[in-house]
Short mmCIF file of C-alpha atoms in Angstrom, two decimals:
data_model
loop_
_atom_site.label_atom_id
_atom_site.label_comp_id
_atom_site.label_asym_id
_atom_site.label_seq_id
_atom_site.Cartn_x
_atom_site.Cartn_y
_atom_site.Cartn_z
CA MET C 1 1.46 -8.34 19.96
CA GLU C 2 4.14 -5.92 20.66
CA LEU C 3 3.62 -3.57 17.87
CA TYR C 4 -0.40 -3.04 18.93
CA ASP C 5 0.75 -2.84 22.98
CA LYS C 6 3.35 0.04 21.82
CA LEU C 7 1.02 2.00 19.55
CA THR C 8 -2.32 1.79 22.02
CA LYS C 9 0.05 3.40 24.78
CA ILE C 10 -0.12 6.62 22.51
CA TYR C 11 -3.19 5.85 20.40
CA THR C 12 -6.83 4.74 21.20
CA PRO C 13 -7.64 1.14 20.21
CA GLU C 14 -10.55 2.42 17.50
CA HIS C 15 -7.38 2.66 15.08
CA PHE C 16 -6.79 -0.66 15.41
CA SER C 17 -8.14 -4.40 15.11
CA LEU C 18 -6.52 -7.95 15.59
CA SER C 19 -7.13 -10.66 13.89
CA ASN C 20 -5.61 -14.67 13.15
CA THR C 21 -7.98 -15.81 10.36
CA GLN C 22 -8.45 -13.28 7.62
CA THR C 23 -8.51 -9.04 7.46
CA VAL C 24 -10.35 -6.99 5.05
CA ILE C 25 -9.01 -3.57 3.47
CA GLU C 26 -12.14 -1.42 2.46
CA GLU C 27 -12.11 1.33 0.16
CA ASP C 28 -14.69 3.91 1.75
CA GLU C 29 -15.23 5.87 -1.49
CA LYS C 30 -18.93 5.27 -2.47
CA GLY C 31 -19.09 4.10 -5.75
CA ALA C 32 -15.78 2.78 -5.98
CA ALA C 33 -15.28 -0.11 -8.26
CA THR C 34 -12.75 -1.79 -5.94
CA ARG C 35 -14.22 -1.99 -2.85
CA GLU C 36 -12.08 -4.57 -0.52
CA ILE C 37 -9.47 -7.17 -0.37
CA ILE C 38 -9.25 -10.00 1.56
CA ILE C 39 -6.11 -11.33 3.59
CA GLU C 40 -6.06 -14.71 4.66
CA HIS C 41 -3.92 -15.54 7.20
CA ILE C 42 -4.83 -18.51 9.29
CA GLY C 43 -2.93 -18.83 12.43
CA VAL C 44 -0.93 -15.75 11.98
CA ASP C 45 -1.79 -12.57 14.07
CA ILE C 46 -2.44 -9.43 12.02
CA LEU C 47 -2.87 -5.66 13.12
CA LYS C 48 -4.73 -3.70 10.69
CA ILE C 49 -3.69 -0.14 11.32
CA ASN C 50 -6.79 1.92 10.09
CA LYS C 51 -6.40 5.12 7.63
CA SER C 52 -7.81 6.79 10.92
CA LEU C 53 -4.57 7.05 12.35
CA LEU C 54 -2.64 7.77 9.39
CA ALA C 55 -5.04 10.83 8.77
CA LEU C 56 -4.96 11.77 12.60
CA GLU C 57 -0.45 11.82 11.92
CA ARG C 58 -1.07 13.74 8.58
CA ASP C 59 -3.47 16.32 10.19
CA SER C 60 -0.89 16.59 13.38
CA ILE C 61 2.25 17.19 11.03
CA ALA C 62 0.49 20.05 9.21
CA ASN C 63 3.74 20.97 7.28
CA ASN C 64 2.13 18.81 4.01
CA PRO C 65 -1.83 19.15 4.43
CA HIS C 66 -1.89 17.85 0.84
CA ALA C 67 -0.55 14.85 1.65
CA PHE C 68 -2.17 11.39 1.04
CA VAL C 69 -3.06 8.05 3.39
CA CYS C 70 -3.52 4.81 1.67
CA ASP C 71 -6.40 2.33 2.49
CA GLY C 72 -5.00 0.78 5.35
CA ILE C 73 -1.93 -1.03 6.75
CA ILE C 74 -1.05 -4.63 8.20
CA ALA C 75 1.31 -6.01 10.11
CA ILE C 76 2.92 -8.68 11.62
CA ASP C 77 5.59 -8.77 14.22
CA GLU C 78 6.27 -12.32 14.62
CA LYS C 79 9.35 -14.27 13.43
CA ASN C 80 8.65 -12.62 9.70
CA LYS C 81 8.30 -9.01 10.51
CA PHE C 82 6.16 -7.34 7.79
CA ILE C 83 4.20 -3.69 7.08
CA GLY C 84 1.92 -3.77 3.93
CA TYR C 85 0.56 -0.76 2.77
CA PHE C 86 -2.80 -1.31 0.83
CA GLU C 87 -4.07 0.82 -1.55
CA LEU C 88 -7.25 0.17 -3.45
CA LYS C 89 -8.34 1.92 -6.87
CA SER C 90 -11.05 1.13 -9.33
CA THR C 91 -9.23 0.85 -12.41
CA CYS C 92 -5.43 -0.12 -13.28
CA SER C 93 -4.18 3.27 -15.14
CA THR C 94 -1.30 4.83 -15.01
CA ASN C 95 -2.78 7.88 -12.86
CA ASN C 96 -4.20 5.79 -10.63
CA VAL C 97 -1.02 3.69 -10.32
CA LEU C 98 1.15 6.52 -10.07
CA LYS C 99 -1.55 8.14 -7.29
CA ALA C 100 -1.08 4.52 -5.21
CA ARG C 101 2.55 5.03 -4.98
CA ALA C 102 2.07 8.81 -3.76
CA GLN C 103 -0.33 7.47 -1.56
CA ILE C 104 1.47 4.62 -0.24
CA THR C 105 4.95 6.73 0.45
CA ASP C 106 3.37 9.09 2.21
CA SER C 107 1.92 6.73 4.69
CA GLN C 108 5.01 5.01 5.16
CA HIS C 109 6.12 8.68 6.36
CA HIS C 110 3.23 8.78 8.55
CA LEU C 111 3.83 5.32 10.04
CA TRP C 112 7.42 6.16 10.23
CA SER C 113 6.49 9.23 12.28
CA ILE C 114 3.71 6.98 14.94
CA ALA C 115 6.75 4.43 14.66
CA SER C 116 9.01 7.11 16.51
CA LYS C 117 6.68 8.35 19.25
CA SER C 118 5.92 4.71 20.15
CA ALA C 119 9.56 3.75 20.11
CA ILE C 120 9.26 1.25 17.50
CA ASP C 121 12.38 0.26 15.52
CA MET C 122 10.90 0.23 12.19
CA THR C 123 14.16 -1.41 10.44
CA SER C 124 13.37 -4.69 11.42
CA TYR C 125 10.23 -4.72 9.42
CA THR C 126 9.88 -5.65 5.64
CA GLU C 127 7.85 -3.17 3.69
CA LYS C 128 6.02 -3.30 0.43
CA GLY C 129 3.28 -1.13 -0.57
CA ILE C 130 0.37 -3.39 -2.25
CA VAL C 131 -1.98 -2.20 -4.84
CA VAL C 132 -5.59 -3.50 -6.04
CA SER C 133 -7.26 -2.89 -8.78
CA GLN C 134 -9.75 -4.08 -11.15
CA PRO C 135 -7.55 -5.77 -13.65
CA ILE C 136 -6.02 -4.13 -16.93
CA SER C 137 -7.94 -3.67 -20.15
CA ASP C 138 -6.03 -5.31 -23.10
CA GLU C 139 -6.38 -1.88 -24.51
CA ALA C 140 -5.12 0.01 -21.48
CA HIS C 141 -2.06 -2.67 -21.74
CA ARG C 142 -1.25 -2.33 -25.47
CA LYS C 143 -1.03 1.46 -24.89
CA ALA C 144 1.19 1.20 -22.05
CA ARG C 145 3.28 -1.00 -24.09
CA LEU C 146 3.36 1.65 -26.95
CA ARG C 147 3.88 4.66 -24.69
CA ARG C 148 6.75 3.09 -22.86
CA GLN C 149 8.20 2.04 -26.26
CA ILE C 150 8.07 5.93 -27.82
CA ASN C 151 9.63 7.05 -24.19
CA ASP C 152 12.34 4.65 -24.51
CA GLU C 153 13.06 6.01 -28.24
CA ARG C 154 13.23 9.48 -27.12
CA GLY C 155 15.48 8.51 -24.17
CA ASN C 156 13.12 10.24 -21.34
CA GLY C 157 13.86 10.11 -17.48
CA PHE C 158 11.12 8.47 -15.51
CA SER C 159 8.29 7.04 -17.55
CA PRO C 160 4.95 6.08 -15.87
CA TYR C 161 4.17 3.56 -18.31
CA HIS C 162 7.36 1.83 -17.39
CA PHE C 163 6.10 2.12 -13.69
CA LEU C 164 2.81 0.49 -14.67
CA LEU C 165 4.21 -2.23 -16.26
CA ASN C 166 6.62 -2.79 -13.97
CA LEU C 167 4.17 -3.31 -11.29
CA LEU C 168 2.09 -5.64 -13.25
CA LYS C 169 5.20 -8.02 -13.23
CA GLY C 170 6.13 -7.39 -10.18
CA LYS C 171 8.97 -5.39 -10.35
CA ALA C 172 7.95 -1.91 -9.12
CA ILE C 173 10.14 -0.44 -6.68
CA ILE C 174 9.36 3.15 -4.92
CA ASP C 175 12.69 5.13 -5.92
CA GLU C 176 12.58 7.24 -3.08
CA THR C 177 12.33 4.61 -0.33
CA GLY C 178 13.71 1.26 -2.07
CA MET C 179 10.06 -0.44 -1.06
CA PRO C 180 9.20 -3.12 -3.72
CA LEU C 181 5.48 -2.63 -5.20
CA LEU C 182 3.11 -5.88 -5.50
CA TYR C 183 -0.25 -5.67 -7.75
CA PHE C 184 -3.17 -7.96 -7.04
CA GLU C 185 -6.38 -8.09 -8.89
CA ALA C 186 -9.55 -7.20 -7.02
CA GLY C 187 -11.50 -10.01 -6.00
CA GLU C 188 -8.79 -11.90 -5.00
CA ILE C 189 -8.18 -13.39 -1.74
CA ILE C 190 -4.83 -13.18 -0.76
CA PRO C 191 -2.92 -15.75 1.28
CA ILE C 192 -0.09 -13.94 3.56
CA GLY C 193 2.46 -15.81 2.06
CA LYS C 194 2.31 -14.06 -1.12
CA MET C 195 3.11 -10.80 0.27
CA LEU C 196 6.22 -11.94 2.14
#
């Protein structure tokens, strides 16, 4: 895999794993309700980039010590060049969704920095952020719709409730980068085709 070959010229292999059947992204936080997501990709080679590499890059930049990292990244560099940034959350709430967006955005910046050091052309990849959480409760969903309506009536700008509801409908985009975000419920085994 070309991406793996280029990255391991600069970074040690402990930050990566390769698979052609299933890839698991795991949450490190103890007590988290969402512990992992399984991506099924039989016959497709996937490179998993661990959050340890993103943290290493974040710490080396040092211009933003408060920058976030996501739970992991997968990459395909065959016919469909794809990069997916995964963030696992225990609950589907506006706060968690906004934090996931920040973690994915910061991780994209870290990966682009890593790629520039490794002579990787990131513009040839389709990038998507993937948020995984426990299902949203009916009450939280109802409150988000109500608060979105109030926000619309007041004519306010950005609404975290719009963002949450758009994420659930598959229409969320990170404005700063144009990256689409996808949402999956915890416990699903996701075929790679659902992400591409």
